Amino acid sequence: MKFYKISCWILAGVFVVVLILTLLSNQTHYREASPESVTRENCIYYYVETEEVRGSDGKVVMRGGYVPVSDYLPAIQSINPVEYNAIEKDYTRMGPFYETYLLFDGPILYMLLGVVAVLLVICVCVSRIYGTKTYRIGFFVLHGGLAVLLLGFIFQSAFSQSVSFILNVNGSYPSGQESTVYTDYRDATKRLDLGVELSATEMQVSTYDNGMVKEYVLTLETRKGIDDNRAVERTLRINHPIRINGNKVYLMSHVEANPAAGYPTDAVVLMAKHNPMEYTILFGIVATLAGTVIMCLFRKDGGDNDE
């Protein structure tokens, strides 16, 4: 059996293993978290287990299962304001907290992805592809795109950065010499320089008839620093990030003002991500799809030849 056939069989076996591990890595599981780790600012990352709750009109106010604390609190507020006020003073009244984790995630997965990428390159280099010229182009585009895609995922895990930080919605800018550098509030060792200063100036919250939040709209201002204080206004919504100097900034959560609980102004939790491999991965996806389509449309007399 020829070398390229052996490499392709190995490739197929490793690819199946990677596929299984990837599926396992995407399975979200829940484990109990320490109550002391849950705060008003980071509650979006924690969950409580509850049953489905309906309002007096029969509409679902709170779904059952594992619910983010940031969704649980508004639902309780609309159902029982007295209980909500008690929870605001003592979060442990919500019961056990849970955090998510992945069943499989680590360097082994990325090592296997690297093996698949190398085998793909070998198959492309040593395989003899017959058939139409267009079919052969599709073969190389497909396999090359897969290799680029897998390598993009590997380097993304090594070079991407993300931090979550809190801004008060009061129009103030950070102070200090490193005012454009933002530190993750959960891990002080994680820092990211956005190249601009951020100021949250206004938060607009729209709700449904039952009091559940429909949409958050945050108005941000950015400026390069105290030497260039020309402000640029930006609008940020959940699931609609904005780009700042090659970084994506996401709106994660909104914390309402509660002076009695020690929160004099509204605050927001933002997440900034720097992913230098974003366009590499996108190119790999497009190339893989394009190669697949080309091979399917021009398959006549295509394929490997053992002779």
XYZ file of C-alpha atoms in Angstrom:
307
model
C 0.000 0.000 0.000
C 1.370 3.345 -1.012
C 2.610 5.836 1.566
C -0.056 8.402 0.817
C -2.771 5.812 1.317
C -1.341 4.894 4.727
C -1.144 8.555 5.727
C -4.751 9.101 4.658
C -5.945 6.144 6.761
C -4.017 7.503 9.755
C -5.512 10.904 9.031
C -9.023 9.465 9.031
C -8.472 7.696 12.367
C -6.947 10.716 14.084
C -9.663 12.959 12.649
C -12.367 10.746 14.189
C -10.617 10.922 17.579
C -10.337 14.720 17.300
C -13.992 14.969 16.324
C -15.072 12.944 19.373
C -12.865 14.979 21.720
C -14.115 18.226 20.181
C -17.719 17.171 20.749
C -16.864 16.285 24.342
C -15.141 19.635 24.834
C -18.322 21.427 23.781
C -20.472 19.613 26.335
C -21.240 22.014 29.167
C -21.393 20.575 32.674
C -22.182 22.214 35.991
C -20.435 21.919 39.336
C -21.131 23.608 42.655
C -19.232 26.845 43.240
C -18.213 28.622 46.429
C -20.858 31.201 47.492
C -18.096 33.630 48.459
C -16.952 33.825 44.815
C -20.298 35.201 43.601
C -20.683 38.984 43.561
C -23.078 41.427 41.994
C -20.543 42.188 39.264
C -19.605 38.640 38.215
C -22.960 36.912 38.768
C -23.389 36.490 35.012
C -20.832 33.649 35.172
C -22.738 31.628 37.812
C -25.965 29.665 37.800
C -28.713 28.527 40.148
C -30.964 25.517 39.655
C -34.666 26.266 39.696
C -38.027 25.044 38.448
C -40.093 26.846 35.814
C -42.071 29.743 37.263
C -45.129 31.364 35.672
C -46.697 34.702 36.480
C -50.353 35.351 37.288
C -51.039 35.752 33.559
C -49.664 32.281 32.821
C -46.572 33.533 31.025
C -43.217 31.960 31.805
C -41.326 34.357 34.045
C -38.385 32.055 34.739
C -37.425 28.925 32.850
C -36.458 25.748 34.637
C -33.031 24.175 34.940
C -29.731 25.986 35.380
C -30.396 29.722 35.105
C -27.759 32.498 35.153
C -27.921 34.500 38.366
C -28.169 37.648 36.236
C -31.456 36.275 34.793
C -32.681 34.819 38.072
C -32.581 38.129 39.976
C -34.862 40.141 37.614
C -37.341 37.262 37.579
C -37.457 37.168 41.384
C -37.835 40.956 41.477
C -40.927 40.797 39.245
C -42.463 37.932 41.250
C -41.554 38.788 44.843
C -39.897 42.188 45.444
C -39.543 41.469 49.172
C -37.566 38.300 48.519
C -35.507 40.153 45.911
C -34.508 42.821 48.446
C -33.483 40.112 50.912
C -31.387 38.384 48.240
C -29.645 41.651 47.411
C -28.383 41.779 50.983
C -27.414 38.114 51.119
C -26.793 36.232 47.871
C -26.553 32.892 49.663
C -30.373 32.953 50.016
C -30.524 31.828 46.379
C -29.183 28.436 47.386
C -26.225 26.579 45.877
C -24.372 28.288 43.045
C -23.011 26.457 40.031
C -20.301 27.166 37.480
C -19.756 25.592 34.086
C -16.798 23.520 32.964
C -15.833 21.535 29.897
C -15.623 17.757 30.082
C -12.515 17.696 27.922
C -10.234 20.595 27.149
C -6.474 20.834 27.172
C -3.186 20.498 25.272
C -3.904 16.929 24.141
C -6.732 18.150 21.923
C -4.527 20.789 20.308
C -1.702 18.279 19.808
C -4.091 15.998 17.949
C -5.314 18.934 15.868
C -1.683 19.554 14.948
C -1.247 15.922 13.905
C -4.317 16.167 11.660
C -2.994 19.381 10.090
C 0.406 17.778 9.343
C -1.201 14.665 7.853
C -3.430 16.854 5.684
C -0.368 18.600 4.296
C 1.306 15.229 3.639
C -1.767 13.936 1.805
C -1.892 17.053 -0.356
C 1.841 16.856 -1.175
C 2.093 13.156 -2.058
C -1.375 12.302 -3.380
C -1.904 11.922 -7.130
C -5.297 13.319 -8.023
C -6.901 12.486 -11.360
C -9.936 13.956 -13.029
C -10.812 17.418 -14.261
C -8.495 20.314 -13.545
C -11.267 22.013 -11.572
C -11.744 18.892 -9.440
C -8.018 18.814 -8.614
C -8.129 22.494 -7.639
C -11.055 21.722 -5.340
C -9.080 18.908 -3.695
C -6.142 21.147 -2.857
C -8.377 24.020 -1.713
C -10.365 21.692 0.571
C -7.396 20.022 2.231
C -5.349 23.200 2.409
C -8.305 25.016 3.985
C -8.690 22.287 6.604
C -4.998 22.520 7.492
C -5.183 26.317 7.811
C -8.332 26.021 9.908
C -6.816 23.541 12.350
C -3.560 25.487 12.667
C -5.615 28.623 13.274
C -7.388 26.963 16.210
C -4.065 25.807 17.660
C -2.403 29.221 17.492
C -5.574 30.884 18.719
C -5.324 28.956 21.977
C -1.722 30.128 22.367
C -1.962 33.789 21.371
C -5.516 34.981 22.018
C -6.228 37.147 25.070
C -9.411 38.141 26.883
C -10.201 40.170 29.991
C -13.456 40.997 31.751
C -13.643 44.317 33.516
C -16.181 46.636 35.137
C -17.078 50.219 34.231
C -19.310 52.529 36.243
C -21.986 54.173 34.109
C -21.146 57.695 35.176
C -19.139 59.110 32.283
C -15.785 58.945 34.091
C -12.519 57.848 32.491
C -9.844 55.714 34.187
C -6.880 57.494 35.699
C -3.172 56.675 35.878
C -0.310 56.142 33.472
C -1.737 52.849 32.157
C -5.277 54.084 31.698
C -5.662 52.176 28.413
C -4.676 48.846 30.018
C -7.595 46.858 31.458
C -7.186 44.125 34.064
C -9.453 41.116 34.467
C -11.375 41.539 37.716
C -11.201 37.792 38.367
C -7.506 37.341 37.552
C -5.164 40.312 38.012
C -2.446 38.593 35.966
C -4.560 38.926 32.806
C -4.223 42.374 31.231
C -4.998 43.796 27.804
C -4.056 47.157 26.314
C -6.923 48.455 24.174
C -5.015 51.570 23.140
C -7.902 53.821 24.193
C -9.654 54.887 27.381
C -13.270 53.810 27.820
C -16.094 55.677 29.507
C -19.631 54.312 29.970
C -21.953 57.309 29.684
C -25.469 55.888 29.440
C -27.321 52.573 29.755
C -30.788 52.135 28.270
C -32.774 49.084 29.417
C -35.952 48.023 27.597
C -38.257 45.375 29.092
C -41.170 43.160 28.116
C -44.625 43.512 29.668
C -43.759 40.955 32.359
C -40.717 42.954 33.474
C -38.083 40.700 31.878
C -35.238 42.513 30.191
C -35.607 42.783 26.418
C -32.436 44.648 25.486
C -29.471 46.516 26.949
C -28.038 49.411 24.960
C -24.811 50.922 26.310
C -23.335 54.193 25.087
C -19.539 54.219 25.264
C -17.059 56.979 24.659
C -13.467 56.278 23.671
C -10.459 58.579 23.611
C -6.764 57.940 23.055
C -5.707 59.426 26.387
C -5.287 62.640 28.296
C -3.026 64.033 25.530
C -5.756 63.445 22.943
C -9.098 63.770 24.698
C -11.295 63.856 21.597
C -14.122 61.467 22.442
C -15.725 59.071 19.945
C -19.188 57.754 20.819
C -19.947 54.066 20.264
C -23.063 51.949 20.884
C -22.771 48.472 22.390
C -25.420 45.758 22.691
C -25.329 42.206 24.014
C -24.198 39.788 21.273
C -23.226 42.769 19.100
C -19.573 43.535 19.922
C -17.648 46.545 18.657
C -14.063 46.600 17.349
C -11.433 48.770 18.989
C -7.873 48.644 17.591
C -8.218 45.034 16.488
C -9.946 43.938 19.707
C -13.578 42.934 20.124
C -15.432 44.421 23.102
C -18.584 42.657 24.326
C -21.302 43.808 26.706
C -21.743 40.965 29.202
C -23.906 42.217 32.063
C -25.573 45.238 33.629
C -25.629 45.967 37.352
C -28.285 48.409 38.529
C -27.504 51.090 41.082
C -28.382 50.191 44.672
C -26.978 52.716 47.190
C -28.217 50.667 50.145
C -26.145 47.714 48.979
C -23.083 49.865 48.282
C -23.551 50.418 44.542
C -24.119 54.175 44.059
C -24.215 54.038 40.237
C -25.093 51.607 37.492
C -22.214 49.457 36.303
C -21.520 47.194 33.343
C -19.324 44.145 32.856
C -17.424 44.237 29.560
C -15.211 41.613 27.970
C -12.397 42.519 25.557
C -10.911 39.828 23.317
C -7.805 39.944 21.160
C -7.683 37.112 18.634
C -4.947 37.497 15.996
C -6.049 34.256 14.308
C -9.647 35.314 13.684
C -9.236 35.958 9.955
C -6.988 32.918 9.515
C -9.740 30.692 10.907
C -12.335 32.453 8.749
C -10.174 31.887 5.665
C -9.843 28.186 6.564
C -13.623 27.823 6.894
C -14.300 29.538 3.558
C -11.609 27.518 1.758
C -12.908 24.242 3.206
C -16.472 25.000 2.095
C -15.352 26.214 -1.326
C -13.188 23.122 -1.917
C -16.038 20.825 -0.884
C -18.462 22.510 -3.280
C -15.963 22.397 -6.167
C -15.236 18.679 -5.650
C -18.944 17.850 -5.489
C -19.784 19.795 -8.656
C -16.839 18.526 -10.743
C -16.445 14.955 -9.492
C -16.663 13.322 -12.923
C -13.648 11.002 -13.375
C -12.145 12.404 -10.158
C -10.458 10.521 -7.346
C -7.229 8.741 -6.503
C -5.718 6.120 -8.740
C -3.789 3.215 -7.218
C -2.237 2.127 -10.444
